[in-house]
PDB file of C-alpha atoms in Angstrom:
ATOM      1  CA  MET A 391      91.536  78.527 117.820  1.00  0.00           C
ATOM      2  CA  ASP A 392      93.787  77.765 119.982  1.00  0.00           C
ATOM      3  CA  ARG A 393      94.508  74.749 122.456  1.00  0.00           C
ATOM      4  CA  VAL A 394      95.952  74.412 125.615  1.00  0.00           C
ATOM      5  CA  THR A 395      96.522  70.947 127.961  1.00  0.00           C
ATOM      6  CA  LEU A 396      95.553  71.313 131.665  1.00  0.00           C
ATOM      7  CA  THR A 397      94.969  68.854 134.436  1.00  0.00           C
ATOM      8  CA  ILE A 398      91.877  68.554 135.891  1.00  0.00           C
ATOM      9  CA  ASP A 399      90.960  65.878 138.534  1.00  0.00           C
ATOM     10  CA  ASP A 400      94.023  63.999 137.202  1.00  0.00           C
ATOM     11  CA  LYS A 401      92.447  63.980 134.076  1.00  0.00           C
ATOM     12  CA  ASP A 402      94.611  65.605 131.196  1.00  0.00           C
ATOM     13  CA  ILE A 403      91.794  67.767 129.048  1.00  0.00           C
ATOM     14  CA  VAL A 404      92.554  69.854 126.370  1.00  0.00           C
ATOM     15  CA  VAL A 405      90.204  73.398 126.138  1.00  0.00           C
ATOM     16  CA  ASP A 406      90.562  76.754 123.759  1.00  0.00           C
ATOM     17  CA  LYS A 407      92.473  79.418 125.371  1.00  0.00           C
ATOM     18  CA  GLY A 408      91.090  81.769 127.075  1.00  0.00           C
ATOM     19  CA  ILE A 409      88.309  79.448 128.945  1.00  0.00           C
ATOM     20  CA  THR A 410      87.392  79.766 132.684  1.00  0.00           C
ATOM     21  CA  ILE A 411      88.482  76.633 134.406  1.00  0.00           C
ATOM     22  CA  LEU A 412      84.955  76.419 135.380  1.00  0.00           C
ATOM     23  CA  GLU A 413      84.323  76.813 131.854  1.00  0.00           C
ATOM     24  CA  ALA A 414      86.386  74.096 131.293  1.00  0.00           C
ATOM     25  CA  ALA A 415      85.454  71.491 133.822  1.00  0.00           C
ATOM     26  CA  PHE A 416      81.831  71.648 132.422  1.00  0.00           C
ATOM     27  CA  LYS A 417      82.822  70.659 128.812  1.00  0.00           C
ATOM     28  CA  ASN A 418      84.376  67.956 130.417  1.00  0.00           C
ATOM     29  CA  ASN A 419      81.509  66.841 132.707  1.00  0.00           C
ATOM     30  CA  ILE A 420      83.645  67.492 135.878  1.00  0.00           C
ATOM     31  CA  TYR A 421      80.897  69.521 138.311  1.00  0.00           C
ATOM     32  CA  ILE A 422      82.590  71.896 140.526  1.00  0.00           C
ATOM     33  CA  PRO A 423      79.650  73.206 142.870  1.00  0.00           C
ATOM     34  CA  HIS A 424      78.348  77.198 142.291  1.00  0.00           C
ATOM     35  CA  LEU A 425      75.595  79.395 142.695  1.00  0.00           C
ATOM     36  CA  CYS A 426      76.494  82.423 140.824  1.00  0.00           C
ATOM     37  CA  TYR A 427      77.340  81.246 137.688  1.00  0.00           C
ATOM     38  CA  HIS A 428      75.621  81.205 134.579  1.00  0.00           C
ATOM     39  CA  PRO A 429      76.855  80.482 131.162  1.00  0.00           C
ATOM     40  CA  GLU A 430      75.307  83.405 129.839  1.00  0.00           C
ATOM     41  CA  LEU A 431      76.256  86.240 132.072  1.00  0.00           C
ATOM     42  CA  LYS A 432      79.823  87.636 132.674  1.00  0.00           C
ATOM     43  CA  PRO A 433      81.297  85.750 135.806  1.00  0.00           C
ATOM     44  CA  ALA A 434      80.786  88.042 139.123  1.00  0.00           C
ATOM     45  CA  GLY A 435      82.640  85.188 141.755  1.00  0.00           C
ATOM     46  CA  ILE A 436      80.012  86.636 144.725  1.00  0.00           C
ATOM     47  CA  CYS A 437      79.545  83.178 146.031  1.00  0.00           C
ATOM     48  CA  ARG A 438      83.523  81.727 147.004  1.00  0.00           C
ATOM     49  CA  LEU A 439      81.995  78.248 145.548  1.00  0.00           C
ATOM     50  CA  CYS A 440      83.441  77.294 143.039  1.00  0.00           C
ATOM     51  CA  LEU A 441      86.992  77.276 144.452  1.00  0.00           C
ATOM     52  CA  VAL A 442      89.203  75.006 143.075  1.00  0.00           C
ATOM     53  CA  GLU A 443      93.536  74.457 143.704  1.00  0.00           C
ATOM     54  CA  VAL A 444      95.983  75.230 140.701  1.00  0.00           C
ATOM     55  CA  ASP A 445      98.942  74.053 141.664  1.00  0.00           C
ATOM     56  CA  GLY A 446      98.446  74.357 145.324  1.00  0.00           C
ATOM     57  CA  LYS A 447      97.146  77.865 144.815  1.00  0.00           C
ATOM     58  CA  VAL A 448      92.788  78.446 146.295  1.00  0.00           C
ATOM     59  CA  LEU A 449      91.556  80.753 143.357  1.00  0.00           C
ATOM     60  CA  PRO A 450      87.852  81.039 141.809  1.00  0.00           C
ATOM     61  CA  SER A 451      87.917  79.087 139.081  1.00  0.00           C
ATOM     62  CA  CYS A 452      84.849  81.291 137.460  1.00  0.00           C
ATOM     63  CA  LEU A 453      87.496  83.894 137.373  1.00  0.00           C
ATOM     64  CA  THR A 454      90.452  81.992 136.806  1.00  0.00           C
ATOM     65  CA  VAL A 455      91.784  81.741 133.064  1.00  0.00           C
ATOM     66  CA  VAL A 456      92.943  77.912 132.117  1.00  0.00           C
ATOM     67  CA  GLU A 457      97.359  77.997 130.937  1.00  0.00           C
ATOM     68  CA  LYS A 458      99.532  75.140 129.492  1.00  0.00           C
ATOM     69  CA  GLY A 459      99.611  72.456 131.870  1.00  0.00           C
ATOM     70  CA  VAL A 460      98.481  73.409 134.979  1.00  0.00           C
ATOM     71  CA  VAL A 461      96.877  71.129 137.787  1.00  0.00           C
ATOM     72  CA  VAL A 462      93.564  70.659 138.946  1.00  0.00           C
ATOM     73  CA  LYS A 463      91.924  69.394 141.426  1.00  0.00           C
ATOM     74  CA  THR A 464      88.283  70.163 142.285  1.00  0.00           C
ATOM     75  CA  LYS A 465      87.726  68.885 145.607  1.00  0.00           C
ATOM     76  CA  SER A 466      90.200  68.200 148.573  1.00  0.00           C
ATOM     77  CA  PRO A 467      90.215  68.838 152.908  1.00  0.00           C
ATOM     78  CA  GLU A 468      90.928  72.574 152.518  1.00  0.00           C
ATOM     79  CA  ILE A 469      88.330  73.541 149.866  1.00  0.00           C
ATOM     80  CA  ASP A 470      84.913  70.916 150.797  1.00  0.00           C
ATOM     81  CA  LYS A 471      86.096  73.412 154.690  1.00  0.00           C
ATOM     82  CA  LEU A 472      85.247  76.327 152.998  1.00  0.00           C
ATOM     83  CA  ARG A 473      82.059  75.240 150.219  1.00  0.00           C
ATOM     84  CA  ARG A 474      80.698  74.042 153.942  1.00  0.00           C
ATOM     85  CA  ALA A 475      81.666  77.060 155.684  1.00  0.00           C
ATOM     86  CA  ILE A 476      79.560  79.336 152.963  1.00  0.00           C
ATOM     87  CA  VAL A 477      76.985  76.735 152.221  1.00  0.00           C
ATOM     88  CA  GLU A 478      76.805  76.734 156.768  1.00  0.00           C
ATOM     89  CA  LEU A 479      76.771  81.001 156.332  1.00  0.00           C
ATOM     90  CA  LEU A 480      74.180  81.135 153.724  1.00  0.00           C
ATOM     91  CA  ILE A 481      71.739  78.920 155.691  1.00  0.00           C
ATOM     92  CA  ALA A 482      71.634  80.490 158.859  1.00  0.00           C
ATOM     93  CA  ASN A 483      70.348  83.612 156.678  1.00  0.00           C
ATOM     94  CA  HIS A 484      68.351  81.606 154.531  1.00  0.00           C
ATOM     95  CA  HIS A 485      64.727  81.237 155.400  1.00  0.00           C
ATOM     96  CA  SER A 486      64.199  78.407 154.004  1.00  0.00           C
ATOM     97  CA  ASP A 487      60.766  75.647 153.494  1.00  0.00           C
ATOM     98  CA  CYS A 488      62.366  72.913 151.774  1.00  0.00           C
ATOM     99  CA  ARG A 489      59.116  71.153 151.633  1.00  0.00           C
ATOM    100  CA  ASN A 490      57.122  74.155 150.281  1.00  0.00           C
ATOM    101  CA  CYS A 491      59.419  76.104 147.758  1.00  0.00           C
ATOM    102  CA  LEU A 492      58.384  75.397 143.736  1.00  0.00           C
ATOM    103  CA  ALA A 493      62.729  75.357 142.980  1.00  0.00           C
ATOM    104  CA  SER A 494      62.441  72.647 145.370  1.00  0.00           C
ATOM    105  CA  GLY A 495      64.185  69.132 143.291  1.00  0.00           C
ATOM    106  CA  HIS A 496      65.955  72.123 141.163  1.00  0.00           C
ATOM    107  CA  CYS A 497      67.635  74.447 144.082  1.00  0.00           C
ATOM    108  CA  GLU A 498      71.108  74.720 143.340  1.00  0.00           C
ATOM    109  CA  LEU A 499      71.521  75.266 147.182  1.00  0.00           C
ATOM    110  CA  GLN A 500      69.890  72.184 147.894  1.00  0.00           C
ATOM    111  CA  LYS A 501      71.881  70.391 145.381  1.00  0.00           C
ATOM    112  CA  ILE A 502      75.145  71.720 146.688  1.00  0.00           C
ATOM    113  CA  MET A 503      74.146  71.219 150.045  1.00  0.00           C
ATOM    114  CA  ALA A 504      73.932  67.482 148.992  1.00  0.00           C
ATOM    115  CA  TYR A 505      77.123  67.531 147.555  1.00  0.00           C
ATOM    116  CA  LEU A 506      78.866  68.133 150.747  1.00  0.00           C
ATOM    117  CA  HIS A 507      76.594  66.563 153.105  1.00  0.00           C
ATOM    118  CA  VAL A 508      75.534  69.413 154.902  1.00  0.00           C
ATOM    119  CA  SER A 509      72.388  68.654 156.443  1.00  0.00           C
ATOM    120  CA  VAL A 510      69.315  71.376 156.859  1.00  0.00           C
ATOM    121  CA  LYS A 511      67.925  69.420 160.536  1.00  0.00           C
ATOM    122  CA  ARG A 512      71.478  69.533 161.756  1.00  0.00           C
ATOM    123  CA  MET A 513      71.734  73.719 160.692  1.00  0.00           C
ATOM    124  CA  ARG A 514      68.011  74.300 161.220  1.00  0.00           C
ATOM    125  CA  PRO A 515      69.048  75.234 164.598  1.00  0.00           C
ATOM    126  CA  LEU A 516      72.252  76.904 164.134  1.00  0.00           C
ATOM    127  CA  ARG A 517      70.001  80.285 162.059  1.00  0.00           C
ATOM    128  CA  LEU A 518      70.529  83.677 162.860  1.00  0.00           C
ATOM    129  CA  ALA A 519      66.782  84.779 164.678  1.00  0.00           C
ATOM    130  CA  LYS A 520      65.945  87.860 162.564  1.00  0.00           C
ATOM    131  CA  GLU A 521      61.923  89.384 162.001  1.00  0.00           C
ATOM    132  CA  LYS A 522      61.179  88.062 157.845  1.00  0.00           C
ATOM    133  CA  LEU A 523      61.281  89.929 154.849  1.00  0.00           C
ATOM    134  CA  PRO A 524      58.005  91.615 153.684  1.00  0.00           C
ATOM    135  CA  GLN A 525      57.735  89.723 149.296  1.00  0.00           C
ATOM    136  CA  ASP A 526      57.547  91.640 146.608  1.00  0.00           C
ATOM    137  CA  THR A 527      54.594  90.824 144.799  1.00  0.00           C
ATOM    138  CA  SER A 528      54.367  94.473 142.012  1.00  0.00           C
ATOM    139  CA  ASN A 529      55.482  92.743 139.197  1.00  0.00           C
ATOM    140  CA  PRO A 530      52.718  91.328 137.659  1.00  0.00           C
ATOM    141  CA  PHE A 531      54.016  87.921 136.401  1.00  0.00           C
ATOM    142  CA  PHE A 532      56.876  87.488 139.119  1.00  0.00           C
ATOM    143  CA  ASP A 533      57.538  87.376 142.706  1.00  0.00           C
ATOM    144  CA  TYR A 534      60.282  87.314 145.083  1.00  0.00           C
ATOM    145  CA  ASP A 535      60.647  86.665 148.846  1.00  0.00           C
ATOM    146  CA  PRO A 536      63.994  88.128 150.540  1.00  0.00           C
ATOM    147  CA  ASN A 537      64.217  85.226 152.296  1.00  0.00           C
ATOM    148  CA  ARG A 538      64.570  82.181 150.270  1.00  0.00           C
ATOM    149  CA  CYS A 539      66.928  85.422 148.424  1.00  0.00           C
ATOM    150  CA  ILE A 540      71.073  84.699 148.281  1.00  0.00           C
ATOM    151  CA  LEU A 541      72.291  87.301 146.501  1.00  0.00           C
ATOM    152  CA  CYS A 542      73.680  85.278 143.567  1.00  0.00           C
ATOM    153  CA  GLU A 543      73.000  89.040 141.424  1.00  0.00           C
ATOM    154  CA  ILE A 544      72.232  86.984 138.602  1.00  0.00           C
ATOM    155  CA  CYS A 545      69.010  88.286 138.371  1.00  0.00           C
ATOM    156  CA  ILE A 546      70.586  91.683 137.610  1.00  0.00           C
ATOM    157  CA  ARG A 547      73.360  90.775 135.478  1.00  0.00           C
ATOM    158  CA  THR A 548      70.671  89.356 133.167  1.00  0.00           C
ATOM    159  CA  CYS A 549      69.139  92.915 133.098  1.00  0.00           C
ATOM    160  CA  GLU A 550      72.744  94.105 132.343  1.00  0.00           C
ATOM    161  CA  ASP A 551      74.439  91.536 130.127  1.00  0.00           C
ATOM    162  CA  ILE A 552      71.458  90.472 127.999  1.00  0.00           C
ATOM    163  CA  HIS A 553      69.121  93.347 128.291  1.00  0.00           C
ATOM    164  CA  GLY A 554      71.525  95.979 128.369  1.00  0.00           C
ATOM    165  CA  VAL A 555      69.478  97.300 131.026  1.00  0.00           C
ATOM    166  CA  SER A 556      69.662  98.302 135.104  1.00  0.00           C
ATOM    167  CA  ALA A 557      65.698  97.223 136.514  1.00  0.00           C
ATOM    168  CA  LEU A 558      67.024  95.926 139.719  1.00  0.00           C
ATOM    169  CA  GLN A 559      69.793  96.741 142.263  1.00  0.00           C
ATOM    170  CA  LEU A 560      71.026  95.111 146.113  1.00  0.00           C
ATOM    171  CA  ILE A 561      69.275  97.595 148.209  1.00  0.00           C
ATOM    172  CA  GLY A 562      70.103  97.872 152.171  1.00  0.00           C
ATOM    173  CA  ARG A 563      71.918  96.821 154.349  1.00  0.00           C
ATOM    174  CA  GLY A 564      73.102  94.308 157.003  1.00  0.00           C
ATOM    175  CA  TYR A 565      70.857  91.180 156.789  1.00  0.00           C
ATOM    176  CA  GLY A 566      68.055  93.293 155.350  1.00  0.00           C
ATOM    177  CA  VAL A 567      69.776  93.655 152.195  1.00  0.00           C
ATOM    178  CA  LYS A 568      68.031  92.262 149.101  1.00  0.00           C
ATOM    179  CA  ILE A 569      66.958  93.228 145.339  1.00  0.00           C
ATOM    180  CA  ALA A 570      65.005  96.495 144.793  1.00  0.00           C
ATOM    181  CA  PHE A 571      62.326  96.001 141.540  1.00  0.00           C
ATOM    182  CA  PHE A 572      60.773 100.074 140.493  1.00  0.00           C
ATOM    183  CA  GLY A 573      57.192  98.345 139.994  1.00  0.00           C
ATOM    184  CA  ASP A 574      55.441 100.026 136.673  1.00  0.00           C
ATOM    185  CA  GLY A 575      58.214 103.103 137.096  1.00  0.00           C
ATOM    186  CA  SER A 576      61.714 100.992 136.464  1.00  0.00           C
ATOM    187  CA  LYS A 577      62.706  99.596 133.005  1.00  0.00           C
ATOM    188  CA  CYS A 578      61.979  95.777 133.926  1.00  0.00           C
ATOM    189  CA  GLU A 579      59.630  94.291 130.854  1.00  0.00           C
ATOM    190  CA  SER A 580      58.869  91.282 133.137  1.00  0.00           C
ATOM    191  CA  CYS A 581      60.364  89.027 129.764  1.00  0.00           C
ATOM    192  CA  GLY A 582      60.731  87.059 132.897  1.00  0.00           C
ATOM    193  CA  GLU A 583      64.526  86.286 131.846  1.00  0.00           C
ATOM    194  CA  CYS A 584      65.854  86.811 135.554  1.00  0.00           C
ATOM    195  CA  VAL A 585      62.828  84.092 137.119  1.00  0.00           C
ATOM    196  CA  ALA A 586      64.437  81.468 134.660  1.00  0.00           C
ATOM    197  CA  ARG A 587      68.072  81.901 135.742  1.00  0.00           C
ATOM    198  CA  CYS A 588      67.273  81.887 139.526  1.00  0.00           C
ATOM    199  CA  PRO A 589      69.018  79.184 140.802  1.00  0.00           C
ATOM    200  CA  VAL A 590      67.600  79.324 144.444  1.00  0.00           C
ATOM    201  CA  GLY A 591      63.207  80.381 145.075  1.00  0.00           C
ATOM    202  CA  ALA A 592      63.316  83.642 145.673  1.00  0.00           C
ATOM    203  CA  LEU A 593      62.124  84.401 142.372  1.00  0.00           C
ATOM    204  CA  VAL A 594      59.408  82.835 140.546  1.00  0.00           C
ATOM    205  CA  PRO A 595      56.386  83.160 138.965  1.00  0.00           C
ATOM    206  CA  LYS A 596      53.071  84.442 139.900  1.00  0.00           C
ATOM    207  CA  ALA A 597      50.751  81.562 141.749  1.00  0.00           C
ATOM    208  CA  GLU A 598      47.861  81.859 138.461  1.00  0.00           C
ATOM    209  CA  GLY A 599      44.467  82.624 139.433  1.00  0.00           C
TER     210      GLY A 599
END
């Protein structure tokens, strides 16, 4: 396979031609924040947290294919400002109670907040006043909490890309948008793949007992 050389954060790297900048960074232990990307799924460019600067242009690294000789910056004042704005919007819509969340400690949103020095305490007064959406407990193996959901669509794409079915979809409008499950009449096989890939605590295994 053809190889190309590019520079990421002043580091010259050689990678396979045709992969994305995000993939190239991961292969070389360079961290780029992301919430909607998963290596086993097709990139979607939903969260926009993986923005990088490529020869002066700000682009989503999950959708941008590497090119010979390009210079990539994963951090800059402009990029960090954009990322913080995105994360703060997520938090404003996120009914988070991190201490009581099963994902606490391995939550990607927590990780990115720490990386960007975004404080939950500072953001708490800015959270939008909205009613909590009811949890979906219809599946016998896992529960879905739309109040913790960041709408990354990883669960939807897991069904489509890996299993070739559309057991999940987005429904609703505005702040009421959520992932819809179709209970016993759906195509869901309760395989748990979506739960394993959820980057936050929106999809969790059903509590025993």
